PDB file of C-alpha atoms in Angstrom:
ATOM      1  CA  MET A 845       0.000   0.000   0.000  1.00 47.00           C
ATOM      2  CA  SER A 846       1.170   3.537  -0.626  1.00 51.00           C
ATOM      3  CA  SER A 847       1.962   6.219   1.948  1.00 80.00           C
ATOM      4  CA  ILE A 848      -1.786   6.836   2.347  1.00 82.00           C
ATOM      5  CA  GLU A 849      -1.436   4.743   5.519  1.00 81.00           C
ATOM      6  CA  ASN A 850       0.441   7.495   7.292  1.00 86.00           C
ATOM      7  CA  GLN A 851      -0.979  10.622   5.680  1.00 92.00           C
ATOM      8  CA  PRO A 852      -3.086  13.117   7.651  1.00 96.00           C
ATOM      9  CA  ARG A 853      -6.823  12.535   7.313  1.00 97.00           C
ATOM     10  CA  SER A 854      -9.500  14.957   6.142  1.00 97.00           C
ATOM     11  CA  VAL A 855     -13.269  15.314   5.978  1.00 97.00           C
ATOM     12  CA  SER A 856     -13.244  14.378   2.289  1.00 96.00           C
ATOM     13  CA  GLN A 857     -11.276  11.201   3.004  1.00 97.00           C
ATOM     14  CA  VAL A 858     -13.739  10.059   5.665  1.00 97.00           C
ATOM     15  CA  ASP A 859     -16.767  10.903   3.522  1.00 96.00           C
ATOM     16  CA  GLN A 860     -15.293   9.063   0.545  1.00 96.00           C
ATOM     17  CA  TYR A 861     -14.168   6.026   2.539  1.00 97.00           C
ATOM     18  CA  GLU A 862     -17.557   5.640   4.220  1.00 96.00           C
ATOM     19  CA  LYS A 863     -19.415   6.059   0.926  1.00 96.00           C
ATOM     20  CA  CYS A 864     -17.244   3.565  -0.960  1.00 96.00           C
ATOM     21  CA  GLY A 865     -13.964   2.155   0.267  1.00 96.00           C
ATOM     22  CA  TRP A 866     -13.070   0.956  -3.221  1.00 96.00           C
ATOM     23  CA  GLN A 867     -13.368   4.455  -4.677  1.00 96.00           C
ATOM     24  CA  PHE A 868     -11.019   5.580  -1.916  1.00 95.00           C
ATOM     25  CA  TYR A 869      -8.583   2.818  -2.851  1.00 95.00           C
ATOM     26  CA  LEU A 870      -8.638   3.507  -6.583  1.00 95.00           C
ATOM     27  CA  GLN A 871      -8.206   7.249  -6.165  1.00 94.00           C
ATOM     28  CA  ARG A 872      -5.829   7.490  -3.210  1.00 94.00           C
ATOM     29  CA  VAL A 873      -3.859   4.219  -3.265  1.00 93.00           C
ATOM     30  CA  GLU A 874      -3.817   3.158  -6.924  1.00 94.00           C
ATOM     31  CA  ARG A 875      -3.933   6.849  -7.934  1.00 94.00           C
ATOM     32  CA  VAL A 876      -6.177   6.246 -10.931  1.00 95.00           C
ATOM     33  CA  THR A 877      -6.419   9.406 -13.037  1.00 94.00           C
ATOM     34  CA  PRO A 878      -9.891  10.821 -12.357  1.00 95.00           C
ATOM     35  CA  ARG A 879     -12.197  11.922 -15.148  1.00 96.00           C
ATOM     36  CA  PRO A 880     -12.593  15.704 -15.296  1.00 97.00           C
ATOM     37  CA  ALA A 881     -15.861  17.423 -14.410  1.00 97.00           C
ATOM     38  CA  ALA A 882     -16.747  21.046 -15.051  1.00 97.00           C
ATOM     39  CA  TRP A 883     -18.621  21.243 -11.752  1.00 96.00           C
ATOM     40  CA  SER A 884     -15.356  20.936  -9.802  1.00 96.00           C
ATOM     41  CA  PHE A 885     -13.792  23.820 -11.746  1.00 98.00           C
ATOM     42  CA  GLN A 886     -16.900  25.896 -11.201  1.00 98.00           C
ATOM     43  CA  GLY A 887     -16.699  25.341  -7.443  1.00 97.00           C
ATOM     44  CA  THR A 888     -12.988  26.101  -7.212  1.00 98.00           C
ATOM     45  CA  ALA A 889     -13.245  29.310  -9.246  1.00 98.00           C
ATOM     46  CA  PHE A 890     -16.272  30.473  -7.236  1.00 98.00           C
ATOM     47  CA  HIS A 891     -14.396  29.945  -3.963  1.00 98.00           C
ATOM     48  CA  SER A 892     -11.424  31.936  -5.265  1.00 98.00           C
ATOM     49  CA  ALA A 893     -13.648  34.879  -6.169  1.00 98.00           C
ATOM     50  CA  ALA A 894     -15.515  34.836  -2.846  1.00 98.00           C
ATOM     51  CA  GLU A 895     -12.279  34.567  -0.867  1.00 98.00           C
ATOM     52  CA  LYS A 896     -10.619  37.472  -2.677  1.00 98.00           C
ATOM     53  CA  PHE A 897     -13.721  39.636  -2.325  1.00 98.00           C
ATOM     54  CA  GLU A 898     -13.817  39.103   1.436  1.00 97.00           C
ATOM     55  CA  LYS A 899     -10.045  39.380   1.952  1.00 96.00           C
ATOM     56  CA  GLU A 900     -10.120  42.764   0.265  1.00 95.00           C
ATOM     57  CA  PHE A 901     -12.932  43.935   2.552  1.00 95.00           C
ATOM     58  CA  ARG A 902     -15.600  43.851  -0.185  1.00 97.00           C
ATOM     59  CA  VAL A 903     -13.920  46.681  -2.097  1.00 97.00           C
ATOM     60  CA  PRO A 904     -13.541  44.950  -5.514  1.00 97.00           C
ATOM     61  CA  SER A 905     -16.381  45.468  -7.940  1.00 97.00           C
ATOM     62  CA  GLU A 906     -18.851  42.827  -9.009  1.00 98.00           C
ATOM     63  CA  GLU A 907     -17.351  42.820 -12.496  1.00 98.00           C
ATOM     64  CA  GLU A 908     -13.830  42.284 -11.140  1.00 98.00           C
ATOM     65  CA  MET A 909     -14.959  39.222  -9.226  1.00 98.00           C
ATOM     66  CA  VAL A 910     -16.854  37.834 -12.209  1.00 98.00           C
ATOM     67  CA  GLN A 911     -13.746  38.316 -14.338  1.00 98.00           C
ATOM     68  CA  LEU A 912     -11.607  36.523 -11.759  1.00 98.00           C
ATOM     69  CA  PHE A 913     -14.024  33.583 -11.823  1.00 98.00           C
ATOM     70  CA  SER A 914     -14.124  33.566 -15.624  1.00 98.00           C
ATOM     71  CA  ASP A 915     -10.335  33.600 -15.985  1.00 98.00           C
ATOM     72  CA  GLN A 916      -9.739  30.846 -13.449  1.00 98.00           C
ATOM     73  CA  TYR A 917     -12.580  28.641 -14.670  1.00 98.00           C
ATOM     74  CA  SER A 918     -11.403  28.950 -18.281  1.00 98.00           C
ATOM     75  CA  ALA A 919      -7.798  28.188 -17.340  1.00 98.00           C
ATOM     76  CA  MET A 920      -8.787  25.045 -15.434  1.00 98.00           C
ATOM     77  CA  VAL A 921     -11.110  23.813 -18.171  1.00 98.00           C
ATOM     78  CA  ASN A 922      -8.458  24.420 -20.839  1.00 98.00           C
ATOM     79  CA  GLY A 923      -5.852  22.604 -18.755  1.00 98.00           C
ATOM     80  CA  ALA A 924      -8.172  19.635 -18.284  1.00 97.00           C
ATOM     81  CA  MET A 925      -9.044  19.554 -21.992  1.00 97.00           C
ATOM     82  CA  TYR A 926      -5.351  19.436 -22.832  1.00 97.00           C
ATOM     83  CA  LYS A 927      -5.002  16.328 -20.627  1.00 96.00           C
ATOM     84  CA  GLU A 928      -8.311  14.781 -21.689  1.00 96.00           C
ATOM     85  CA  PRO A 929      -9.447  16.140 -25.072  1.00 97.00           C
ATOM     86  CA  ASP A 930     -12.085  13.424 -25.488  1.00 97.00           C
ATOM     87  CA  LEU A 931     -15.129  15.186 -24.032  1.00 96.00           C
ATOM     88  CA  SER A 932     -17.112  11.950 -24.049  1.00 94.00           C
ATOM     89  CA  ARG A 933     -14.963  10.872 -21.096  1.00 95.00           C
ATOM     90  CA  TRP A 934     -15.847  13.940 -19.046  1.00 97.00           C
ATOM     91  CA  MET A 935     -18.360  13.658 -16.214  1.00 95.00           C
ATOM     92  CA  THR A 936     -21.624  15.573 -16.494  1.00 94.00           C
ATOM     93  CA  ALA A 937     -24.974  15.581 -14.728  1.00 86.00           C
ATOM     94  CA  ASN A 938     -28.089  14.216 -16.450  1.00 84.00           C
ATOM     95  CA  LYS A 939     -26.019  12.792 -19.336  1.00 85.00           C
ATOM     96  CA  LYS A 940     -25.600  16.284 -20.753  1.00 92.00           C
ATOM     97  CA  PRO A 941     -22.970  16.744 -23.512  1.00 96.00           C
ATOM     98  CA  ALA A 942     -19.737  17.901 -21.871  1.00 97.00           C
ATOM     99  CA  GLY A 943     -19.338  20.876 -24.194  1.00 97.00           C
ATOM    100  CA  LEU A 944     -22.770  22.172 -23.229  1.00 97.00           C
ATOM    101  CA  ASP A 945     -22.133  21.473 -19.544  1.00 97.00           C
ATOM    102  CA  ILE A 946     -18.864  23.439 -19.640  1.00 98.00           C
ATOM    103  CA  GLU A 947     -20.581  26.417 -21.266  1.00 98.00           C
ATOM    104  CA  GLU A 948     -23.564  26.381 -18.926  1.00 97.00           C
ATOM    105  CA  ARG A 949     -21.430  26.146 -15.802  1.00 97.00           C
ATOM    106  CA  TYR A 950     -19.363  29.083 -17.011  1.00 98.00           C
ATOM    107  CA  ARG A 951     -22.494  31.229 -17.116  1.00 98.00           C
ATOM    108  CA  LEU A 952     -23.908  29.721 -13.924  1.00 98.00           C
ATOM    109  CA  GLY A 953     -20.679  30.388 -12.046  1.00 98.00           C
ATOM    110  CA  GLN A 954     -20.632  33.991 -13.181  1.00 98.00           C
ATOM    111  CA  SER A 955     -24.199  34.405 -11.950  1.00 98.00           C
ATOM    112  CA  GLN A 956     -23.376  32.792  -8.604  1.00 98.00           C
ATOM    113  CA  VAL A 957     -20.428  35.140  -8.110  1.00 98.00           C
ATOM    114  CA  ARG A 958     -22.632  38.155  -8.837  1.00 98.00           C
ATOM    115  CA  ASP A 959     -25.211  36.886  -6.343  1.00 98.00           C
ATOM    116  CA  TYR A 960     -22.575  36.311  -3.673  1.00 98.00           C
ATOM    117  CA  VAL A 961     -21.081  39.793  -4.037  1.00 98.00           C
ATOM    118  CA  ARG A 962     -24.522  41.384  -3.772  1.00 98.00           C
ATOM    119  CA  TRP A 963     -25.544  39.171  -0.846  1.00 98.00           C
ATOM    120  CA  SER A 964     -22.315  39.857   1.058  1.00 98.00           C
ATOM    121  CA  LYS A 965     -22.536  43.622   0.553  1.00 98.00           C
ATOM    122  CA  GLU A 966     -26.144  43.628   1.698  1.00 98.00           C
ATOM    123  CA  ASN A 967     -25.709  41.352   4.743  1.00 97.00           C
ATOM    124  CA  GLN A 968     -22.161  42.345   5.767  1.00 97.00           C
ATOM    125  CA  PRO A 969     -21.199  39.093   7.537  1.00 97.00           C
ATOM    126  CA  GLU A 970     -18.462  39.808  10.084  1.00 97.00           C
ATOM    127  CA  ILE A 971     -15.404  37.744   9.182  1.00 97.00           C
ATOM    128  CA  TRP A 972     -13.459  36.611  12.242  1.00 97.00           C
ATOM    129  CA  VAL A 973      -9.969  38.080  12.630  1.00 94.00           C
ATOM    130  CA  GLU A 974      -7.441  36.664  15.087  1.00 89.00           C
ATOM    131  CA  GLY A 975      -6.750  39.249  17.774  1.00 70.00           C
ATOM    132  CA  ALA A 976      -9.462  41.571  16.475  1.00 62.00           C
ATOM    133  CA  ASP A 977      -9.762  43.148  19.935  1.00 57.00           C
ATOM    134  CA  LEU A 978      -6.384  44.782  19.339  1.00 48.00           C
ATOM    135  CA  TRP A 979      -8.019  46.829  16.576  1.00 50.00           C
ATOM    136  CA  ASP A 980     -10.748  48.314  18.754  1.00 54.00           C
ATOM    137  CA  GLY A 981     -11.230  51.923  17.779  1.00 47.00           C
ATOM    138  CA  HIS A 982      -9.414  51.483  14.472  1.00 48.00           C
ATOM    139  CA  ASP A 983     -10.552  50.506  10.984  1.00 52.00           C
ATOM    140  CA  ILE A 984      -9.298  46.956  10.542  1.00 51.00           C
ATOM    141  CA  SER A 985      -9.430  47.394   6.767  1.00 55.00           C
ATOM    142  CA  ASP A 986      -6.482  49.790   7.100  1.00 51.00           C
ATOM    143  CA  ALA A 987      -4.233  46.924   8.167  1.00 52.00           C
ATOM    144  CA  PRO A 988      -2.043  45.245   5.537  1.00 51.00           C
ATOM    145  CA  THR A 989      -3.712  41.941   4.710  1.00 51.00           C
ATOM    146  CA  HIS A 990      -0.463  40.057   5.385  1.00 51.00           C
ATOM    147  CA  ASP A 991      -0.666  41.271   9.007  1.00 60.00           C
ATOM    148  CA  LEU A 992      -4.103  39.724   9.527  1.00 77.00           C
ATOM    149  CA  LYS A 993      -5.162  36.134  10.033  1.00 90.00           C
ATOM    150  CA  GLN A 994      -8.692  36.265   8.713  1.00 95.00           C
ATOM    151  CA  GLY A 995     -11.268  33.516   8.924  1.00 97.00           C
ATOM    152  CA  LEU A 996     -11.039  32.829   5.205  1.00 97.00           C
ATOM    153  CA  GLU A 997      -9.727  29.541   3.815  1.00 97.00           C
ATOM    154  CA  LEU A 998      -8.418  29.033   7.336  1.00 97.00           C
ATOM    155  CA  TYR A 999      -5.960  26.126   7.522  1.00 96.00           C
ATOM    156  CA  PHE A1000      -6.009  23.761  10.477  1.00 97.00           C
ATOM    157  CA  LYS A1001      -4.091  20.695  11.560  1.00 97.00           C
ATOM    158  CA  VAL A1002      -5.178  18.938  14.750  1.00 98.00           C
ATOM    159  CA  GLU A1003      -4.929  15.535  16.391  1.00 98.00           C
ATOM    160  CA  LEU A1004      -8.198  13.731  17.071  1.00 98.00           C
ATOM    161  CA  GLY A1005      -8.078  10.379  18.828  1.00 97.00           C
ATOM    162  CA  GLY A1006      -4.435  10.014  17.848  1.00 97.00           C
ATOM    163  CA  VAL A1007      -5.208  10.707  14.171  1.00 97.00           C
ATOM    164  CA  VAL A1008      -3.816  13.828  12.496  1.00 97.00           C
ATOM    165  CA  VAL A1009      -6.596  15.724  10.705  1.00 98.00           C
ATOM    166  CA  ARG A1010      -6.150  18.747   8.465  1.00 97.00           C
ATOM    167  CA  GLY A1011      -8.201  20.925   6.176  1.00 97.00           C
ATOM    168  CA  TYR A1012      -9.397  24.401   5.271  1.00 97.00           C
ATOM    169  CA  ILE A1013     -12.436  26.252   6.607  1.00 98.00           C
ATOM    170  CA  ASP A1014     -14.113  28.476   4.008  1.00 98.00           C
ATOM    171  CA  GLN A1015     -15.266  31.123   6.477  1.00 98.00           C
ATOM    172  CA  LEU A1016     -15.245  31.773  10.193  1.00 98.00           C
ATOM    173  CA  LEU A1017     -17.742  34.415  11.337  1.00 98.00           C
ATOM    174  CA  GLN A1018     -17.824  36.484  14.498  1.00 97.00           C
ATOM    175  CA  GLU A1019     -21.093  36.203  16.440  1.00 97.00           C
ATOM    176  CA  ASP A1020     -22.632  38.921  18.613  1.00 95.00           C
ATOM    177  CA  ASP A1021     -22.307  36.777  21.749  1.00 95.00           C
ATOM    178  CA  GLY A1022     -18.528  36.439  21.333  1.00 95.00           C
ATOM    179  CA  SER A1023     -18.610  32.949  19.846  1.00 97.00           C
ATOM    180  CA  VAL A1024     -17.782  32.187  16.215  1.00 98.00           C
ATOM    181  CA  ARG A1025     -19.676  30.380  13.465  1.00 98.00           C
ATOM    182  CA  VAL A1026     -18.204  28.033  10.845  1.00 98.00           C
ATOM    183  CA  ARG A1027     -19.488  28.423   7.292  1.00 98.00           C
ATOM    184  CA  ASP A1028     -18.952  26.383   4.152  1.00 97.00           C
ATOM    185  CA  LEU A1029     -19.641  27.751   0.663  1.00 98.00           C
ATOM    186  CA  LYS A1030     -21.433  25.429  -1.773  1.00 96.00           C
ATOM    187  CA  THR A1031     -22.029  25.819  -5.503  1.00 95.00           C
ATOM    188  CA  GLY A1032     -23.842  22.470  -5.576  1.00 89.00           C
ATOM    189  CA  SER A1033     -26.251  20.803  -3.191  1.00 82.00           C
ATOM    190  CA  THR A1034     -24.052  18.274  -1.378  1.00 79.00           C
ATOM    191  CA  LYS A1035     -23.460  19.132   2.266  1.00 84.00           C
ATOM    192  CA  SER A1036     -21.863  17.390   5.226  1.00 91.00           C
ATOM    193  CA  HIS A1037     -22.769  17.920   8.869  1.00 96.00           C
ATOM    194  CA  PHE A1038     -19.576  16.032   9.723  1.00 97.00           C
ATOM    195  CA  GLN A1039     -17.623  18.752   7.945  1.00 97.00           C
ATOM    196  CA  LEU A1040     -19.103  21.458  10.159  1.00 98.00           C
ATOM    197  CA  GLU A1041     -18.578  19.278  13.242  1.00 98.00           C
ATOM    198  CA  THR A1042     -14.912  18.806  12.362  1.00 98.00           C
ATOM    199  CA  TYR A1043     -14.506  22.536  11.818  1.00 98.00           C
ATOM    200  CA  LYS A1044     -16.020  23.281  15.229  1.00 98.00           C
ATOM    201  CA  ILE A1045     -13.551  21.032  17.036  1.00 98.00           C
ATOM    202  CA  ALA A1046     -10.608  22.255  14.950  1.00 98.00           C
ATOM    203  CA  VAL A1047     -11.375  25.916  15.690  1.00 98.00           C
ATOM    204  CA  GLU A1048     -11.820  25.293  19.397  1.00 98.00           C
ATOM    205  CA  LYS A1049      -8.572  23.315  19.646  1.00 97.00           C
ATOM    206  CA  THR A1050      -6.519  25.639  17.445  1.00 96.00           C
ATOM    207  CA  TYR A1051      -7.805  29.098  18.329  1.00 94.00           C
ATOM    208  CA  GLY A1052      -9.620  28.600  21.618  1.00 95.00           C
ATOM    209  CA  GLU A1053     -12.798  30.131  20.211  1.00 96.00           C
ATOM    210  CA  GLU A1054     -16.240  28.854  21.164  1.00 98.00           C
ATOM    211  CA  VAL A1055     -18.253  27.435  18.250  1.00 98.00           C
ATOM    212  CA  ASN A1056     -21.958  26.757  18.726  1.00 98.00           C
ATOM    213  CA  LYS A1057     -23.313  27.050  15.182  1.00 98.00           C
ATOM    214  CA  GLY A1058     -22.456  26.344  11.579  1.00 98.00           C
ATOM    215  CA  ASP A1059     -24.155  26.862   8.239  1.00 97.00           C
ATOM    216  CA  TRP A1060     -23.764  26.793   4.482  1.00 98.00           C
ATOM    217  CA  TYR A1061     -23.957  29.529   1.874  1.00 98.00           C
ATOM    218  CA  PHE A1062     -25.636  28.015  -1.196  1.00 97.00           C
ATOM    219  CA  GLY A1063     -24.710  29.410  -4.597  1.00 97.00           C
ATOM    220  CA  LYS A1064     -27.852  27.792  -6.028  1.00 95.00           C
ATOM    221  CA  THR A1065     -30.134  29.955  -3.897  1.00 96.00           C
ATOM    222  CA  GLY A1066     -27.901  32.929  -3.177  1.00 96.00           C
ATOM    223  CA  GLY A1067     -28.447  32.649   0.577  1.00 96.00           C
ATOM    224  CA  LEU A1068     -27.748  30.782   3.786  1.00 97.00           C
ATOM    225  CA  SER A1069     -29.031  27.503   5.107  1.00 96.00           C
ATOM    226  CA  ARG A1070     -30.678  27.275   8.480  1.00 96.00           C
ATOM    227  CA  PRO A1071     -28.121  27.324  11.303  1.00 97.00           C
ATOM    228  CA  VAL A1072     -26.855  23.932  12.439  1.00 97.00           C
ATOM    229  CA  ASP A1073     -26.609  23.528  16.214  1.00 98.00           C
ATOM    230  CA  LEU A1074     -23.098  22.342  17.044  1.00 98.00           C
ATOM    231  CA  SER A1075     -23.121  23.137  20.749  1.00 97.00           C
ATOM    232  CA  ALA A1076     -23.440  19.511  21.857  1.00 98.00           C
ATOM    233  CA  VAL A1077     -20.828  18.091  19.447  1.00 98.00           C
ATOM    234  CA  THR A1078     -17.843  16.632  21.312  1.00 98.00           C
ATOM    235  CA  GLU A1079     -14.280  15.959  20.269  1.00 98.00           C
ATOM    236  CA  GLU A1080     -14.758  12.281  21.132  1.00 98.00           C
ATOM    237  CA  GLN A1081     -17.710  11.957  18.735  1.00 97.00           C
ATOM    238  CA  VAL A1082     -15.833  13.508  15.839  1.00 98.00           C
ATOM    239  CA  ALA A1083     -12.609  11.642  16.594  1.00 98.00           C
ATOM    240  CA  ALA A1084     -14.389   8.269  16.552  1.00 98.00           C
ATOM    241  CA  ARG A1085     -15.130   8.493  12.820  1.00 98.00           C
ATOM    242  CA  TYR A1086     -11.559   9.440  11.977  1.00 98.00           C
ATOM    243  CA  VAL A1087     -10.198   6.604  14.104  1.00 98.00           C
ATOM    244  CA  GLU A1088     -12.513   4.039  12.485  1.00 98.00           C
ATOM    245  CA  MET A1089     -11.610   5.209   8.986  1.00 97.00           C
ATOM    246  CA  ASP A1090      -7.880   5.354   9.780  1.00 97.00           C
ATOM    247  CA  GLN A1091      -7.908   1.833  11.190  1.00 97.00           C
ATOM    248  CA  GLY A1092      -9.785   0.551   8.150  1.00 97.00           C
ATOM    249  CA  VAL A1093      -7.249   2.022   5.741  1.00 96.00           C
ATOM    250  CA  LYS A1094      -4.296   0.651   7.699  1.00 95.00           C
ATOM    251  CA  ALA A1095      -5.951  -2.776   7.807  1.00 95.00           C
ATOM    252  CA  GLY A1096      -6.480  -2.721   4.034  1.00 95.00           C
ATOM    253  CA  ARG A1097     -10.272  -2.779   4.226  1.00 96.00           C
ATOM    254  CA  PHE A1098     -11.680  -1.157   1.079  1.00 96.00           C
ATOM    255  CA  GLU A1099     -15.230  -2.387   0.605  1.00 96.00           C
ATOM    256  CA  ALA A1100     -16.964  -1.541  -2.685  1.00 94.00           C
ATOM    257  CA  LYS A1101     -20.465  -0.145  -2.150  1.00 93.00           C
ATOM    258  CA  PRO A1102     -22.138   0.122  -5.566  1.00 92.00           C
ATOM    259  CA  GLY A1103     -25.122   2.434  -5.806  1.00 89.00           C
ATOM    260  CA  PHE A1104     -26.511   5.578  -7.389  1.00 87.00           C
ATOM    261  CA  HIS A1105     -23.407   7.514  -6.359  1.00 86.00           C
ATOM    262  CA  CYS A1106     -21.397   5.444  -8.855  1.00 89.00           C
ATOM    263  CA  ASN A1107     -22.805   7.705 -11.583  1.00 86.00           C
ATOM    264  CA  PHE A1108     -20.819  10.577 -10.085  1.00 88.00           C
ATOM    265  CA  CYS A1109     -17.616   8.668  -9.333  1.00 93.00           C
ATOM    266  CA  ASP A1110     -14.620  10.072 -11.198  1.00 94.00           C
ATOM    267  CA  VAL A1111     -12.706   6.766 -11.089  1.00 95.00           C
ATOM    268  CA  SER A1112     -15.605   4.481 -12.069  1.00 91.00           C
ATOM    269  CA  HIS A1113     -13.871   3.766 -15.396  1.00 91.00           C
ATOM    270  CA  ALA A1114     -11.333   1.688 -13.446  1.00 92.00           C
ATOM    271  CA  CYS A1115     -13.894  -0.049 -11.226  1.00 90.00           C
ATOM    272  CA  SER A1116     -15.034  -3.623 -11.960  1.00 82.00           C
ATOM    273  CA  SER A1117     -18.024  -3.236  -9.650  1.00 78.00           C
ATOM    274  CA  PHE A1118     -19.312  -0.300 -11.684  1.00 68.00           C
ATOM    275  CA  ARG A1119     -18.779  -2.043 -15.032  1.00 59.00           C
ATOM    276  CA  ALA A1120     -20.682  -5.093 -13.766  1.00 49.00           C
ATOM    277  CA  ARG A1121     -23.811  -3.074 -12.940  1.00 48.00           C
TER     278      ARG A1121
END
């Protein structure tokens, strides 16, 4: 087995392993080249635009952010097409032709960026800043961005149940009661409570901040989900899933779990279980 045995774990690893251990094996141990999908480029480019907009204190214009999305999305699609020019091998939803899917997601992503910029300007969510109390009485936007640790794409690396876990939190928001809220940005509809639970524990262990709630911003609707109550989530509960997954990987247990999700698996072309369905 490859070095995956000793690598840090992540939310995406646990979600993938629990959904289908064989997909995990093909992608992370055998390192099968995944089929490209325009939806992943759309999500990445949207996140880049939202992050830059917030890091620059919502000063950039709507058109600047749309252009940033457009440039990054196009660059990623072009790079993927260079590696896989056969569009029939690309993944799409509803069996849509890949060329059409690429074009539609380009326009959809632009629209989602516009909606996010307008929503953020209107609602003014307060992004957490480490040591923000030191800026009392001053305009924090006057500080050089390299002097600030903002709650944007916030990296963490913690140990849970003896397992090293790492990842990035899209946004960390300051609440009126002094606690903070974890937020994940979604261009699609898939969401994971476990992701928010992991973020809560990671923030509390790393920054000593209290986290009682989490939510998602949905690009599809241009607004927030209902708050998720995280107040009762414990480190032991979250750690248990990482420990179980870590032990399974080290023991070489990679159970195939065929199902509807196979239609969205980017390594299904190398999977005998999928071909047999």
